[in-house]
Short mmCIF file of C-alpha atoms in Angstrom, two decimals:
data_model
loop_
_atom_site.label_atom_id
_atom_site.label_comp_id
_atom_site.label_asym_id
_atom_site.label_seq_id
_atom_site.Cartn_x
_atom_site.Cartn_y
_atom_site.Cartn_z
CA MET A 9 78.74 86.19 94.66
CA ASN A 10 82.07 87.27 96.14
CA ILE A 11 82.33 90.97 96.96
CA LEU A 12 85.45 92.75 98.12
CA GLY A 13 84.75 95.53 100.61
CA ILE A 14 87.23 98.38 100.95
CA SER A 15 87.01 101.23 103.44
CA GLY A 16 88.60 104.53 102.50
CA SER A 17 89.48 105.16 106.15
CA LEU A 18 92.27 103.65 108.23
CA ARG A 19 90.88 104.83 111.58
CA ALA A 20 90.17 102.01 114.03
CA ALA A 21 86.74 103.44 114.88
CA SER A 22 85.94 104.37 111.27
CA PHE A 23 82.26 104.87 110.47
CA ASN A 24 82.94 103.60 106.95
CA THR A 25 84.60 100.40 108.12
CA ALA A 26 81.63 99.90 110.47
CA LEU A 27 79.34 100.36 107.47
CA LEU A 28 81.19 97.55 105.65
CA HIS A 29 80.85 95.28 108.66
CA ALA A 30 77.12 96.06 108.79
CA ALA A 31 76.92 95.24 105.07
CA GLN A 32 78.40 91.82 105.77
CA GLY A 33 75.45 91.06 108.03
CA LEU A 34 72.85 92.65 105.76
CA ALA A 35 74.03 91.12 102.49
CA PRO A 36 71.38 89.18 100.57
CA ALA A 37 71.56 85.39 100.38
CA GLY A 38 74.38 84.27 98.14
CA MET A 39 76.48 87.41 98.63
CA ASP A 40 79.67 87.13 100.66
CA ILE A 41 81.53 90.35 101.54
CA ALA A 42 85.20 90.13 102.52
CA VAL A 43 86.76 93.30 103.91
CA HIS A 44 90.27 94.12 102.70
CA ARG A 45 92.44 96.33 104.94
CA LEU A 46 94.66 98.98 103.36
CA HIS A 47 97.05 99.64 106.24
CA GLU A 48 100.09 98.16 104.46
CA LEU A 49 99.44 99.76 101.06
CA PRO A 50 102.28 102.16 100.16
CA LEU A 51 101.73 105.51 98.50
CA PHE A 52 101.59 105.15 94.75
CA ASP A 53 105.01 105.73 93.22
CA GLN A 54 105.72 104.87 89.60
CA ASP A 55 109.39 104.29 90.43
CA VAL A 56 108.31 101.60 92.90
CA GLU A 57 105.79 100.20 90.42
CA GLU A 58 108.49 99.85 87.76
CA GLN A 59 110.40 97.57 90.14
CA GLY A 60 107.29 95.37 90.48
CA ASP A 61 104.21 95.68 92.64
CA PRO A 62 104.92 95.56 96.39
CA ALA A 63 103.38 92.56 98.19
CA ALA A 64 100.47 94.61 99.60
CA VAL A 65 99.64 95.94 96.13
CA LYS A 66 99.82 92.48 94.56
CA ALA A 67 97.54 91.07 97.28
CA LEU A 68 95.04 93.87 96.71
CA LYS A 69 95.07 93.46 92.93
CA ASP A 70 94.62 89.70 93.29
CA ALA A 71 91.67 90.24 95.64
CA VAL A 72 90.05 92.75 93.28
CA ALA A 73 90.58 90.46 90.28
CA ALA A 74 88.98 87.52 92.12
CA ALA A 75 85.95 89.51 93.29
CA ASP A 76 82.67 89.60 91.39
CA GLY A 77 82.26 93.22 92.46
CA LEU A 78 83.59 95.86 94.82
CA LEU A 79 81.86 97.58 97.73
CA LEU A 80 83.64 100.84 98.52
CA ALA A 81 82.89 102.68 101.76
CA CYS A 82 83.79 106.26 100.93
CA PRO A 83 84.46 108.82 103.64
CA GLU A 84 84.44 112.50 102.77
CA TYR A 85 87.51 114.53 103.70
CA ASN A 86 87.39 118.26 102.95
CA GLY A 87 84.61 117.73 100.43
CA GLY A 88 86.39 115.01 98.48
CA ILE A 89 87.78 111.47 98.38
CA SER A 90 90.12 110.42 101.16
CA GLY A 91 93.77 110.12 100.19
CA VAL A 92 93.66 106.47 101.27
CA LEU A 93 90.89 105.63 98.80
CA LYS A 94 92.40 107.66 95.96
CA ASN A 95 95.77 105.97 96.52
CA THR A 96 94.05 102.57 96.39
CA ILE A 97 92.42 103.39 93.07
CA ASP A 98 95.70 104.74 91.71
CA TRP A 99 97.37 101.38 92.43
CA ILE A 100 94.59 99.08 91.21
CA SER A 101 93.89 101.10 88.08
CA ARG A 102 97.35 100.22 86.76
CA PRO A 103 98.12 96.83 85.22
CA GLY A 104 101.63 96.54 86.66
CA HIS A 105 104.12 93.98 85.34
CA GLU A 106 102.02 90.86 85.91
CA ARG A 107 98.80 91.90 84.14
CA LYS A 108 97.84 93.14 80.71
CA ALA A 109 94.94 95.25 81.97
CA SER A 110 93.76 96.99 85.10
CA VAL A 111 91.81 94.83 87.56
CA LEU A 112 89.27 97.69 87.63
CA ALA A 113 88.51 97.46 83.91
CA GLY A 114 84.80 96.59 83.65
CA LYS A 115 84.53 95.84 87.39
CA ILE A 116 81.15 96.72 88.90
CA VAL A 117 81.52 98.91 91.99
CA CYS A 118 78.91 99.75 94.60
CA ILE A 119 79.56 102.86 96.74
CA VAL A 120 78.34 103.66 100.25
CA GLY A 121 79.57 106.25 102.71
CA ALA A 122 79.21 107.63 106.21
CA SER A 123 80.14 111.00 107.66
CA PRO A 124 79.32 113.02 110.77
CA GLY A 125 78.27 115.89 108.47
CA ALA A 126 74.77 116.84 107.40
CA THR A 127 75.11 115.71 103.77
CA GLY A 128 76.81 112.38 104.30
CA THR A 129 79.46 111.75 101.65
CA VAL A 130 77.63 113.09 98.61
CA ARG A 131 80.52 115.17 97.22
CA ALA A 132 83.09 112.42 97.80
CA GLN A 133 80.85 109.79 96.18
CA ASP A 134 80.34 112.00 93.12
CA ALA A 135 84.10 112.54 92.84
CA LEU A 136 84.75 108.83 93.37
CA ARG A 137 82.38 107.90 90.53
CA LEU A 138 84.32 110.17 88.18
CA VAL A 139 87.65 108.63 89.17
CA LEU A 140 86.28 105.08 88.88
CA ARG A 141 84.78 105.72 85.43
CA ARG A 142 88.08 107.17 84.29
CA ALA A 143 89.78 103.99 85.55
CA GLY A 144 87.35 101.81 83.55
CA ALA A 145 85.13 100.62 86.41
CA ARG A 146 81.33 100.75 86.40
CA THR A 147 79.39 102.13 89.37
CA GLU A 148 76.14 100.33 90.15
CA PRO A 149 73.48 100.54 91.44
CA GLN A 150 72.86 104.19 90.73
CA GLY A 151 71.21 104.95 94.07
CA GLU A 152 73.19 106.23 97.02
CA VAL A 153 73.70 105.29 100.63
CA LEU A 154 74.68 108.56 102.30
CA VAL A 155 74.85 108.02 106.04
CA PHE A 156 74.77 111.55 107.46
CA GLN A 157 75.31 112.32 111.14
CA ALA A 158 76.98 108.91 111.33
CA HIS A 159 77.96 109.43 114.97
CA THR A 160 74.25 109.16 115.86
CA LYS A 161 73.64 106.06 113.70
CA ILE A 162 76.81 104.05 114.23
CA VAL A 163 77.28 103.42 117.93
CA ASP A 164 80.22 101.45 119.33
CA GLY A 165 81.10 100.28 115.83
CA GLN A 166 77.59 98.98 115.11
CA LEU A 167 75.06 100.39 112.65
CA ALA A 168 72.21 100.95 115.10
CA ASP A 169 69.81 103.07 113.02
CA GLU A 170 67.09 100.82 111.61
CA ARG A 171 66.17 103.07 108.66
CA THR A 172 69.81 103.16 107.61
CA ARG A 173 70.11 99.38 107.99
CA GLU A 174 67.05 98.96 105.73
CA ALA A 175 68.45 101.39 103.14
CA LEU A 176 71.79 99.58 103.13
CA ALA A 177 70.07 96.19 102.75
CA ARG A 178 68.04 97.51 99.78
CA HIS A 179 71.18 98.94 98.19
CA LEU A 180 73.01 95.62 98.56
CA GLN A 181 70.04 93.77 97.05
CA ALA A 182 70.08 96.12 94.06
CA PHE A 183 73.82 95.49 93.74
CA ALA A 184 73.26 91.73 93.84
CA THR A 185 70.51 92.02 91.22
CA ARG A 186 72.81 94.06 88.96
CA LEU A 187 75.67 91.57 89.35
CA ALA A 188 73.36 88.63 88.63
CA ALA A 189 72.00 90.34 85.53
CA GLU A 190 75.54 91.01 84.34
CA ALA A 191 76.56 87.40 84.99
CA GLY A 192 73.52 86.22 83.00
CA ARG A 193 74.37 88.57 80.15
CA LEU A 194 77.96 87.34 80.02
CA GLY A 195 77.16 83.69 80.75
#
């Protein structure tokens, strides 16, 4: 089971990127999580798209297409989705010149998020689900991993809080179960 992890934050010490790295270590047997960096992704521009997808966009679309599912680590900026994550979805929701359909169409997406705030990333995750559904993706499992007060749980880039580690491991297991059920249904 190949999962593509994407953090909606570019910050070197990002809590959400740290959450993805923790997920790599907590993934159930048979699940491999590769983290894709977004630092080279340009802002979405239809004029640019009409000239053909830039190399960073093509690489991202290829990685999404090859993945069995996506794991999105969603920060919350001003009560919503980060511009980085929204820009990513804007690019991968479009077929471009080389594809007939969006690489998000029918893709199963698992969402997690970390924030220093008291409510984690609940508003951003709700908004992200709406955007993903509109783009044709499916968000599973339905539960949430909302890491609140992340600065007390992620220390020196490591997820140190045991209850949060257990919750993330359960969430990833539910994601794996959902993906396996989908593979069985389609197989």
